[in-house]
Amino acid sequence: MLRIVLARSSRAMSSASPASASDSDTSVRKIGKALETYLKHSQQHVAMMEKHRAEFETGRRHLAKMMSLDIHELDQEAIDRAILYLFPSGLTDPNARPVMRPPDEILPKFQRFTFDEEGKPEGSRFFTLSPKIYGLLSDIGVKTHSVMKFYDEHVGSRSVNRSDLEPANLSGSQWVTADKLKKKLSEKFSKELYGQVIIAFEHLASLPGSAIEQKFLMEFREPMTASTGSKLFGPAIPEVHVCAVTNRRYAEVTTRCKDTRATVKVTDAGKGKFDIDGLQLHDFRHLQAREILLAPMIVSQSLGRFDVTATTSCISNTLPEAPNKAPLMRSGGMSALPRAVRHGTALCVAALQPEAIEPLRLSGLLTLDPRKNERSKVNQPGARAKWIWKRR
Amino acid sequence: MTTKLARFAQKRWISSTTSTSNMYDPRVFRDPVTNVQELRKPLDSDDERNFLFLKAMKSDATPVFYRDHVIDKLIRVCTKDGEKETSRKNVLSALEIIKRRQYKAWAKASEEEKKSIELDPFLVAKKGIKNCHPLMKLQGVTRGGTTYQVPFPIEEPEAEFRAMKMMRDICRVRSKHGETHFKDILATELLAASQNEGSTIQAKQELHKTCEANRAYAHYRA
């Protein structure tokens, strides 16, 4: 590669030398400047890599002598173990520990470009700072246009498959992270540029007809099972304990809904009793409230099996500015208390009856409700309400 | 990553009004399953609900055995000033009145007449609302400064809503005149509508008559 580049450079120089005009000299000097800089950097990089490889081999020989090992037995794994033995480190960050690896793995890679006959770099992305990521964005743009064209030509036609006119199916996968994309492209870029790439990918994947680019999209997706954390939004399923006195299993959890916090304790081998701040189920006179409280039992098919004990409190009364106000009896609306107790009950039922976790999760009973009162805005009567418009 | 993207998308030159105004991020939340039979079936391995969150169940979506979509919608349409519990009481009382009347008629009827009497008030109510579905609707179209009432075809959910709205308005007007309570009038209207009689059926026929009279304006449909 280097020899070919040198040959091209010499040919360009030799072809330009017969002309003695100043314009030709200026043009040759400009072209040669970029090529000259690249060649200089390339030579420096090659020399540095040679020096570091020689140092690594010397170090390997010294290490073999220190550890009384044969030089041929000392592979990378043995080197790692020897370094761990010679330089024990209590640092918790793996990247901060001493390491001895070939320079090709540690030192930054050198970007290699090709030049044409006139000595100009091939491709206009040479002059950007990040040619690979801009190339990827360009590829996404080209494929987006081709997908649009494909769909416009074949919509309503019978000559193509029905499934080819569908959007791409991305279920069970998610986009690669910024670090993995940097490693894949061997290039650094900012978070904003990564966000742009993801937005472009999402737009391409959402188009009808993007199923024909499924393979291209899946190159930058990874399965979600490997990296998905908890599937529950909000508090986790609590632990199961056994009461020493009554020898019954129970679970306890604290959760909230709007302005109501509820601490719920569900006991197994019960009769379906409710004790919510001293109130039983029939004390809730609204049919909807009783429905809400019984929802976890209905979904898990365990009516009459668990006893529920709950205590509720108002979150606003526990805030730092609360002593300056009159304490509220309860806020958060009429159904906030039953819904907070329902969430806690569902989590405890999931703990005591693990086979009911999936139905409870799919019905949304294990999800903390993140909704809350929207803040009132200045210059309008409420969060979104406006005054009646008058012409004048 | 989603939080980073959301924060990134909140810059001035990218609009993200819809997603930031919803506490349920549409990228990571899906609708919950409210059908009990569907809950028992296992999900496909590539279903995205295996990997995403599900929204919390709504207050009025508990899968009790008497849950019915049409009755729930009727309760919502009859709600006034946010008093859903009152509306629920009225509608369920109306269904109870229908049940009592049908049972009384069933007890008095002969053997062959018993088969034609429907005892389930949910079915009676659904049939009544179905009979009140209008086929067309009138929409104002302004041409040259004059507003015409142009007949338009109507879709099923809107037809259902308009049927319920007509029935609700008729029942409210009559209960305001002090005849009887809302629940009694609603029960009477539902029973009559299930037999293609009553004020709501007349209102529907009046609407169809007006649409027929305004047929000449049909070419104003955009």
XYZ file of C-alpha atoms in Angstrom:
614
model
C 0.000 0.000 0.000
C 2.667 2.449 0.989
C 4.769 1.577 -2.043
C 1.814 2.067 -4.382
C 1.053 5.445 -2.828
C 4.673 6.450 -3.167
C 4.687 5.365 -6.785
C 1.557 7.389 -7.501
C 3.070 10.394 -5.801
C 6.280 10.152 -7.761
C 4.362 9.766 -11.003
C 2.301 12.866 -10.235
C 5.422 14.822 -9.434
C 7.221 13.649 -12.544
C 4.293 14.477 -14.799
C 4.089 17.996 -13.347
C 7.804 18.779 -13.534
C 8.060 19.564 -17.298
C 5.624 22.467 -16.955
C 7.341 25.424 -15.352
C 4.362 27.776 -14.987
C 3.717 29.206 -11.525
C 0.051 28.062 -11.580
C 1.113 24.472 -12.036
C 3.590 24.833 -9.214
C 0.927 26.219 -6.879
C -1.542 23.489 -7.860
C 1.025 20.741 -7.387
C 2.094 22.162 -4.060
C -1.535 22.235 -2.798
C -2.228 18.675 -3.864
C 1.108 17.517 -2.590
C 0.487 19.189 0.750
C -2.377 16.871 1.706
C -0.627 13.837 0.304
C 2.659 14.870 1.893
C 0.993 15.303 5.302
C -0.711 11.932 5.022
C 2.522 10.231 3.995
C 4.422 11.854 6.853
C 1.815 10.737 9.393
C 1.750 7.275 7.902
C 5.513 6.903 8.140
C 5.516 8.169 11.711
C 2.780 5.716 12.646
C 4.582 2.790 11.049
C 7.833 3.676 12.810
C 6.059 4.043 16.152
C 4.290 0.719 15.763
C 7.543 -1.015 14.877
C 9.206 0.433 17.956
C 6.346 -0.602 20.223
C 6.227 -4.109 18.781
C 9.949 -4.487 19.431
C 9.472 -3.232 22.984
C 6.637 -5.687 23.514
C 8.774 -8.595 22.356
C 11.615 -7.484 24.600
C 9.223 -7.207 27.512
C 7.828 -10.634 26.768
C 11.329 -12.137 26.863
C 12.143 -10.425 30.145
C 8.846 -11.587 31.620
C 9.544 -15.160 30.564
C 12.913 -14.953 32.267
C 11.406 -13.506 35.448
C 8.705 -16.160 35.656
C 11.085 -18.994 34.681
C 8.901 -19.927 31.721
C 9.764 -20.877 28.197
C 9.268 -18.049 25.719
C 6.976 -20.222 23.581
C 4.628 -21.031 26.463
C 4.052 -17.363 27.212
C 0.800 -16.551 25.379
C -1.473 -13.624 26.158
C -3.357 -15.475 28.886
C -0.129 -16.373 30.657
C 1.038 -12.775 30.304
C -2.176 -11.559 31.950
C -1.763 -13.937 34.849
C 1.887 -12.982 35.265
C 1.048 -9.272 35.331
C -1.679 -9.972 37.866
C 0.878 -11.789 40.024
C 3.637 -9.216 39.680
C 1.460 -6.092 40.035
C -1.419 -6.924 42.395
C -3.874 -4.058 42.363
C -6.836 -3.251 44.584
C -8.387 -0.835 42.098
C -11.988 -1.677 41.369
C -12.035 -0.233 37.851
C -10.805 -2.931 35.432
C -9.508 -0.262 33.055
C -7.286 1.194 35.756
C -5.301 -1.974 36.382
C -1.868 -2.607 34.827
C -1.984 -4.422 31.505
C 0.510 -5.759 28.974
C -0.967 -6.308 25.548
C 0.215 -6.105 21.948
C 0.357 -2.497 20.728
C -2.142 -3.242 17.944
C -4.830 -3.684 20.601
C -3.924 -0.716 22.758
C -2.682 2.051 20.519
C -5.221 3.913 18.360
C -5.708 2.701 14.836
C -4.438 4.664 11.895
C -7.035 5.737 9.352
C -5.954 4.579 5.918
C -7.078 6.430 2.821
C -6.549 5.866 -0.857
C -5.470 8.510 -3.339
C -6.212 8.759 -7.028
C -3.812 9.379 -9.929
C -3.609 13.107 -9.316
C -2.805 12.641 -5.671
C -6.226 13.701 -4.410
C -7.944 11.696 -1.656
C -10.755 9.515 -2.939
C -14.189 10.341 -1.563
C -15.278 13.712 -0.278
C -15.619 12.422 3.309
C -11.829 12.561 3.706
C -12.225 16.221 4.620
C -14.757 15.586 7.396
C -13.527 14.643 10.833
C -15.737 11.536 10.988
C -15.943 9.901 7.564
C -17.454 6.611 8.735
C -20.353 7.984 10.741
C -21.225 10.441 7.983
C -21.012 7.565 5.535
C -23.488 5.645 7.655
C -25.863 8.615 7.721
C -25.525 8.900 3.963
C -26.304 5.202 3.560
C -29.417 5.581 5.699
C -30.540 8.514 3.571
C -29.992 6.648 0.317
C -31.871 3.613 1.601
C -34.705 5.782 2.880
C -35.176 7.275 -0.569
C -35.023 3.866 -2.219
C -37.625 2.484 0.195
C -39.955 5.391 -0.529
C -39.509 4.899 -4.259
C -40.059 1.157 -3.957
C -43.289 1.650 -2.030
C -44.609 4.316 -4.412
C -43.981 2.071 -7.395
C -45.440 -1.119 -5.972
C -48.302 -0.020 -3.729
C -51.482 -1.779 -4.805
C -49.513 -4.045 -7.126
C -49.578 -7.834 -7.065
C -46.092 -8.400 -8.423
C -44.396 -8.050 -5.040
C -44.905 -9.860 -1.769
C -47.432 -8.459 0.627
C -44.905 -8.595 3.444
C -42.421 -6.467 1.500
C -44.729 -3.450 1.805
C -44.805 -3.647 5.590
C -42.609 -1.709 7.995
C -39.584 -3.545 9.298
C -40.218 -5.783 12.285
C -37.907 -4.735 15.100
C -39.534 -6.654 17.935
C -37.253 -8.264 20.434
C -34.275 -6.059 19.607
C -32.953 -2.609 20.339
C -30.445 -0.250 18.770
C -26.774 -0.734 19.531
C -25.354 1.564 22.161
C -23.040 4.443 21.339
C -19.974 2.563 22.611
C -20.702 -0.472 20.463
C -21.292 1.716 17.436
C -17.963 3.457 18.022
C -16.236 0.103 18.214
C -18.038 -1.138 15.124
C -17.088 1.876 13.029
C -13.654 2.431 14.660
C -14.440 6.098 15.011
C -15.360 8.591 17.694
C -18.372 10.865 17.490
C -20.487 13.007 19.776
C -23.709 12.035 21.495
C -25.659 14.447 19.314
C -24.425 12.715 16.190
C -25.372 9.357 17.682
C -28.840 10.734 18.401
C -29.110 11.837 14.781
C -28.186 8.353 13.612
C -30.841 6.782 15.841
C -33.470 9.235 14.622
C -32.586 8.460 11.014
C -32.748 4.729 11.721
C -36.125 5.081 13.433
C -37.487 7.022 10.480
C -36.258 4.404 8.022
C -37.696 1.575 10.113
C -41.089 3.266 10.409
C -41.657 3.630 6.658
C -43.995 1.226 4.876
C -41.898 -0.989 2.668
C -38.855 -0.880 4.932
C -39.061 -4.650 5.341
C -36.814 -4.903 2.282
C -34.039 -3.272 4.352
C -34.520 -5.582 7.322
C -31.045 -7.052 6.961
C -29.383 -3.643 6.937
C -31.347 -2.555 9.999
C -30.618 -5.724 11.955
C -26.880 -5.147 11.540
C -27.272 -2.276 14.000
C -29.761 -3.976 16.319
C -28.989 -6.362 19.129
C -31.319 -8.786 20.925
C -33.124 -7.287 23.866
C -33.034 -10.391 26.041
C -29.346 -9.971 26.710
C -29.584 -6.439 28.026
C -33.120 -5.973 29.316
C -33.363 -5.277 32.999
C -36.513 -5.530 35.065
C -39.787 -5.588 33.174
C -41.650 -3.832 35.986
C -42.023 -0.082 36.106
C -41.922 1.010 39.709
C -41.165 -1.005 42.841
C -40.030 -4.599 42.512
C -41.814 -7.693 43.718
C -41.166 -7.982 47.469
C -39.725 -10.903 49.394
C -41.896 -13.527 51.018
C -41.616 -13.915 54.789
C -43.132 -16.419 57.197
C -44.812 -15.241 60.373
C -43.412 -17.167 63.310
C -46.585 -16.915 65.386
C -49.219 -17.956 62.858
C -46.850 -19.851 60.524
C -48.363 -18.116 57.479
C -46.546 -16.574 54.530
C -46.861 -12.862 53.956
C -45.362 -10.106 51.800
C -45.165 -6.384 52.430
C -44.578 -3.470 50.052
C -44.894 0.326 49.999
C -46.108 2.081 46.885
C -47.997 5.186 45.843
C -50.554 6.560 43.434
C -50.848 10.321 42.897
C -50.682 11.842 46.361
C -51.437 8.674 48.345
C -48.801 6.378 49.772
C -49.880 2.878 50.780
C -48.099 0.212 52.799
C -49.737 -3.100 51.956
C -49.310 -6.455 53.659
C -50.866 -9.530 52.060
C -51.129 -12.761 54.027
C -51.551 -16.202 52.522
C -54.114 -18.800 53.680
C -56.629 -16.096 54.416
C -60.331 -15.535 53.864
C -60.324 -12.532 51.546
C -60.581 -9.925 54.283
C -59.593 -6.308 53.727
C -58.381 -3.957 56.434
C -57.526 -0.579 54.917
C -57.016 2.025 57.620
C -59.560 0.112 59.664
C -62.093 -0.077 56.818
C -63.321 -3.316 55.332
C -64.271 -3.965 51.727
C -67.953 -3.171 52.155
C -67.099 0.172 53.724
C -66.039 1.396 50.278
C -69.443 2.419 49.035
C -68.410 3.077 45.436
C -68.720 0.030 43.226
C -65.693 1.159 41.232
C -63.545 1.331 44.377
C -64.465 -2.234 45.310
C -63.750 -3.377 41.756
C -60.335 -1.732 41.869
C -59.468 -3.402 45.158
C -60.472 -6.856 43.923
C -58.728 -6.593 40.537
C -55.510 -8.451 41.535
C -57.544 -11.339 42.971
C -59.702 -11.548 39.843
C -56.744 -11.543 37.444
C -54.786 -14.107 39.462
C -57.905 -16.234 40.116
C -57.367 -16.205 43.861
C -60.510 -14.633 45.264
C -60.953 -15.413 48.930
C -57.415 -16.691 49.382
C -55.461 -13.654 50.626
C -55.995 -11.230 53.490
C -55.011 -7.638 52.788
C -53.938 -5.119 55.420
C -53.035 -1.610 54.297
C -52.252 1.758 55.818
C -52.298 4.895 53.706
C -50.970 8.402 54.164
C -50.866 11.649 52.252
C -47.520 12.406 50.622
C -48.037 16.170 50.720
C -48.162 16.117 54.509
C -44.665 14.637 54.684
C -42.966 17.227 52.476
C -40.617 19.793 54.071
C -43.085 22.658 53.621
C -45.903 20.653 55.182
C -45.627 22.087 58.736
C -46.565 25.511 57.391
C -49.863 24.256 56.043
C -52.943 22.714 57.537
C -52.563 18.945 57.157
C -54.673 17.438 54.412
C -56.920 14.561 55.252
C -56.433 12.969 51.858
C -55.755 14.141 48.337
C -55.124 12.607 44.970
C -58.731 11.989 44.054
C -61.309 9.412 44.884
C -59.732 6.426 43.196
C -56.115 7.124 44.180
C -56.351 5.248 47.475
C -57.888 2.085 45.965
C -55.402 2.179 43.116
C -52.426 2.546 45.449
C -53.677 -0.394 47.508
C -54.323 -2.338 44.297
C -50.759 -1.848 43.121
C -49.353 -2.960 46.446
C -51.719 -5.914 46.612
C -50.787 -7.012 43.103
C -47.070 -6.905 43.920
C -47.593 -8.989 47.062
C -49.863 -11.465 45.265
C -47.165 -11.823 42.618
C -44.680 -12.595 45.376
C -46.904 -15.173 47.067
C -48.167 -16.732 43.822
C -45.329 -16.628 41.265
C -47.336 -18.268 38.461
C -49.604 -15.210 38.423
C -46.778 -12.767 37.689
C -47.260 -12.787 33.924
C -51.068 -12.253 33.894
C -50.699 -9.493 36.473
C -47.936 -7.839 34.462
C -49.834 -8.016 31.179
C -52.946 -6.528 32.725
C -50.889 -3.614 34.020
C -51.474 -4.248 37.703
C -47.759 -4.408 38.552
C -47.024 -1.036 36.925
C -46.634 2.057 39.056
C -48.902 4.747 37.692
C -46.548 7.661 36.890
C -49.324 10.136 36.186
C -49.811 13.094 38.482
C -51.485 16.457 38.484
C -50.030 18.694 35.805
C -48.574 21.922 37.113
C -50.696 25.024 36.630
C -49.259 27.510 34.160
C -48.942 31.255 34.400
C -51.405 33.358 32.392
C -54.096 30.713 32.200
C -56.674 29.400 34.667
C -55.152 25.930 34.989
C -52.657 23.564 33.455
C -54.166 23.857 29.987
C -57.456 25.707 30.384
C -57.779 29.051 28.649
C -60.250 31.881 28.913
C -63.019 32.169 26.369
C -61.733 34.043 23.360
C -63.246 37.446 22.633
C -62.699 39.242 19.394
C -62.450 42.632 21.087
C -30.769 5.516 26.383
C -34.400 6.548 26.151
C -33.904 9.304 28.677
C -30.901 10.559 26.748
C -32.858 10.498 23.518
C -35.811 12.260 25.108
C -33.536 14.922 26.532
C -31.803 15.235 23.183
C -35.117 15.489 21.357
C -36.258 18.260 23.679
C -33.950 20.729 22.012
C -35.663 23.576 20.275
C -35.277 22.397 16.702
C -36.946 19.004 17.177
C -40.574 18.928 18.210
C -41.434 16.398 20.856
C -44.660 17.804 22.228
C -46.629 14.590 22.104
C -44.149 12.386 23.866
C -43.122 14.849 26.543
C -46.707 15.686 27.431
C -47.472 12.048 28.228
C -46.189 10.479 31.417
C -46.305 7.120 29.655
C -43.411 7.271 27.208
C -44.801 5.820 23.966
C -41.427 4.253 23.215
C -41.431 2.003 26.272
C -45.109 1.610 27.266
C -47.867 -0.433 25.650
C -51.545 -0.810 26.373
C -52.487 -3.420 28.977
C -54.521 -6.511 28.208
C -58.011 -6.294 29.706
C -59.523 -9.490 28.305
C -59.331 -12.347 30.794
C -59.204 -15.021 28.070
C -56.333 -13.222 26.368
C -54.451 -13.034 29.647
C -54.330 -16.829 29.926
C -52.688 -17.330 26.538
C -48.900 -17.063 26.477
C -47.308 -14.300 24.439
C -45.355 -14.942 21.252
C -41.640 -14.995 21.807
C -41.138 -11.982 19.547
C -44.030 -9.959 20.949
C -42.687 -6.598 22.010
C -44.679 -6.670 25.235
C -42.136 -9.204 26.486
C -39.561 -6.432 26.592
C -41.551 -3.263 27.250
C -43.586 -1.888 30.115
C -47.355 -1.968 30.205
C -49.524 0.885 31.352
C -51.361 0.643 34.626
C -54.887 -0.719 34.426
C -57.549 1.968 34.254
C -59.975 2.447 37.095
C -62.992 1.316 35.088
C -61.329 -1.593 33.264
C -61.355 -4.255 35.982
C -62.272 -7.583 34.332
C -65.337 -8.349 36.460
C -67.933 -10.702 35.019
C -70.419 -7.927 34.272
C -67.916 -5.779 32.359
C -69.434 -4.735 29.035
C -68.020 -2.304 26.511
C -71.354 -0.848 25.393
C -72.661 -0.321 28.921
C -69.373 1.258 29.966
C -69.570 3.654 27.049
C -73.166 4.478 27.913
C -72.081 5.250 31.479
C -69.382 7.557 30.168
C -71.779 9.336 27.812
C -74.334 9.834 30.584
C -71.754 11.248 32.986
C -72.366 14.861 33.909
C -69.917 17.187 35.685
C -67.537 14.310 36.315
C -69.984 12.451 38.546
C -69.356 9.032 37.105
C -70.618 7.180 40.163
C -74.026 8.827 39.849
C -74.204 8.018 36.170
C -73.191 4.458 36.871
C -75.890 4.117 39.491
C -78.478 5.459 37.061
C -77.514 3.158 34.210
C -77.251 0.046 36.344
C -80.573 0.874 37.993
C -82.106 1.227 34.549
C -80.805 -2.226 33.648
C -82.309 -3.569 36.851
C -85.674 -2.006 35.980
C -85.515 -3.602 32.543
C -84.790 -6.951 34.149
C -87.756 -6.662 36.483
C -90.151 -5.659 33.733
C -89.029 -8.415 31.408
C -89.270 -10.985 34.170
C -92.757 -9.832 35.074
C -93.836 -10.106 31.455
C -92.103 -13.466 31.171
C -93.901 -14.806 34.226
C -97.265 -13.791 32.842
C -96.711 -15.042 29.307
C -97.709 -18.406 27.906
C -95.252 -21.123 26.968
C -94.682 -20.165 23.334
C -94.459 -16.457 24.178
C -91.775 -17.127 26.803
C -89.202 -17.953 24.127
C -89.466 -14.537 22.487
C -88.980 -12.550 25.698
C -85.354 -11.578 26.374
C -84.495 -11.603 30.067
C -80.894 -10.357 29.911
C -80.949 -6.559 30.328
C -77.486 -6.245 28.790
C -78.708 -7.789 25.555
C -81.829 -5.620 25.595
C -79.736 -2.484 26.061
C -77.266 -3.456 23.349
C -80.058 -4.223 20.900
C -81.746 -0.924 21.692
C -78.590 1.092 21.121
C -77.895 -0.865 17.959
C -81.335 0.031 16.632
C -80.670 3.705 17.334
C -77.478 3.858 15.246
C -77.891 6.574 12.610
C -76.657 5.823 9.106
C -75.760 9.391 8.174
C -74.846 12.584 9.932
C -75.266 16.223 9.032
C -72.160 18.353 8.895
C -71.936 22.068 8.222
C -70.115 22.998 5.016
C -69.665 26.663 4.119
C -69.685 27.546 0.442
C -69.758 31.150 -0.687
C -70.688 32.463 2.735
C -73.637 30.113 3.133
C -73.473 27.153 5.489
C -75.221 24.024 4.238
C -76.091 20.958 6.261
C -74.544 18.225 4.138
C -75.215 14.533 4.803
C -72.056 12.502 5.367
C -71.566 8.779 5.943
C -70.845 7.908 9.544
C -68.490 5.357 11.071
C -69.496 2.741 13.583
C -67.947 4.174 16.789
C -69.328 7.631 16.074
C -72.716 6.166 15.220
C -72.708 4.369 18.543
C -71.778 7.570 20.335
C -74.434 9.612 18.568
C -77.078 7.020 19.368
C -76.163 7.171 23.041
C -76.022 10.950 22.963
C -79.499 11.217 21.420
C -80.908 8.868 24.017
C -79.177 10.708 26.825
C -80.440 14.097 25.714
C -83.999 12.846 25.382
C -83.904 11.259 28.827
C -82.434 14.397 30.378
C -85.042 16.665 28.849
C -87.844 14.479 30.083
C -86.417 14.043 33.556
C -85.967 17.790 33.785
C -89.651 18.197 33.010
C -90.285 16.190 36.131
C -91.968 13.127 34.737
C -89.944 10.538 36.622
C -86.308 9.864 37.368
C -83.590 9.500 34.757
C -83.241 5.776 35.351
C -86.931 5.090 34.734
C -86.940 7.075 31.515
C -83.726 5.404 30.377
C -85.163 1.965 31.057
C -88.315 2.822 29.125
C -86.302 4.210 26.220
C -84.001 1.207 26.034
C -86.899 -1.228 26.088
C -88.785 0.712 23.441
C -85.668 1.085 21.294
C -85.051 -2.644 21.375
C -88.493 -2.999 19.758
C -87.863 -0.157 17.279
C -90.176 2.249 19.073
C -89.734 5.252 21.308
C -88.491 8.809 21.091
C -84.928 7.917 20.206
C -86.023 5.903 17.200
C -88.203 8.815 16.145
C -85.247 11.177 16.520
C -83.143 8.879 14.371
C -85.840 8.759 11.713
C -86.133 12.539 11.791
C -82.397 12.756 11.212
C -82.616 10.361 8.280
C -85.499 12.395 6.857
C -83.438 15.565 7.041
C -80.513 13.813 5.377
C -82.802 12.657 2.601
C -84.124 16.192 2.145
C -80.577 17.556 1.957
C -79.473 14.962 -0.573
C -78.946 17.692 -3.160
C -76.006 19.017 -1.143
C -74.148 15.698 -1.211
C -71.724 16.960 -3.868
C -70.333 19.428 -1.319
C -68.540 16.571 0.436
C -64.852 17.315 0.445
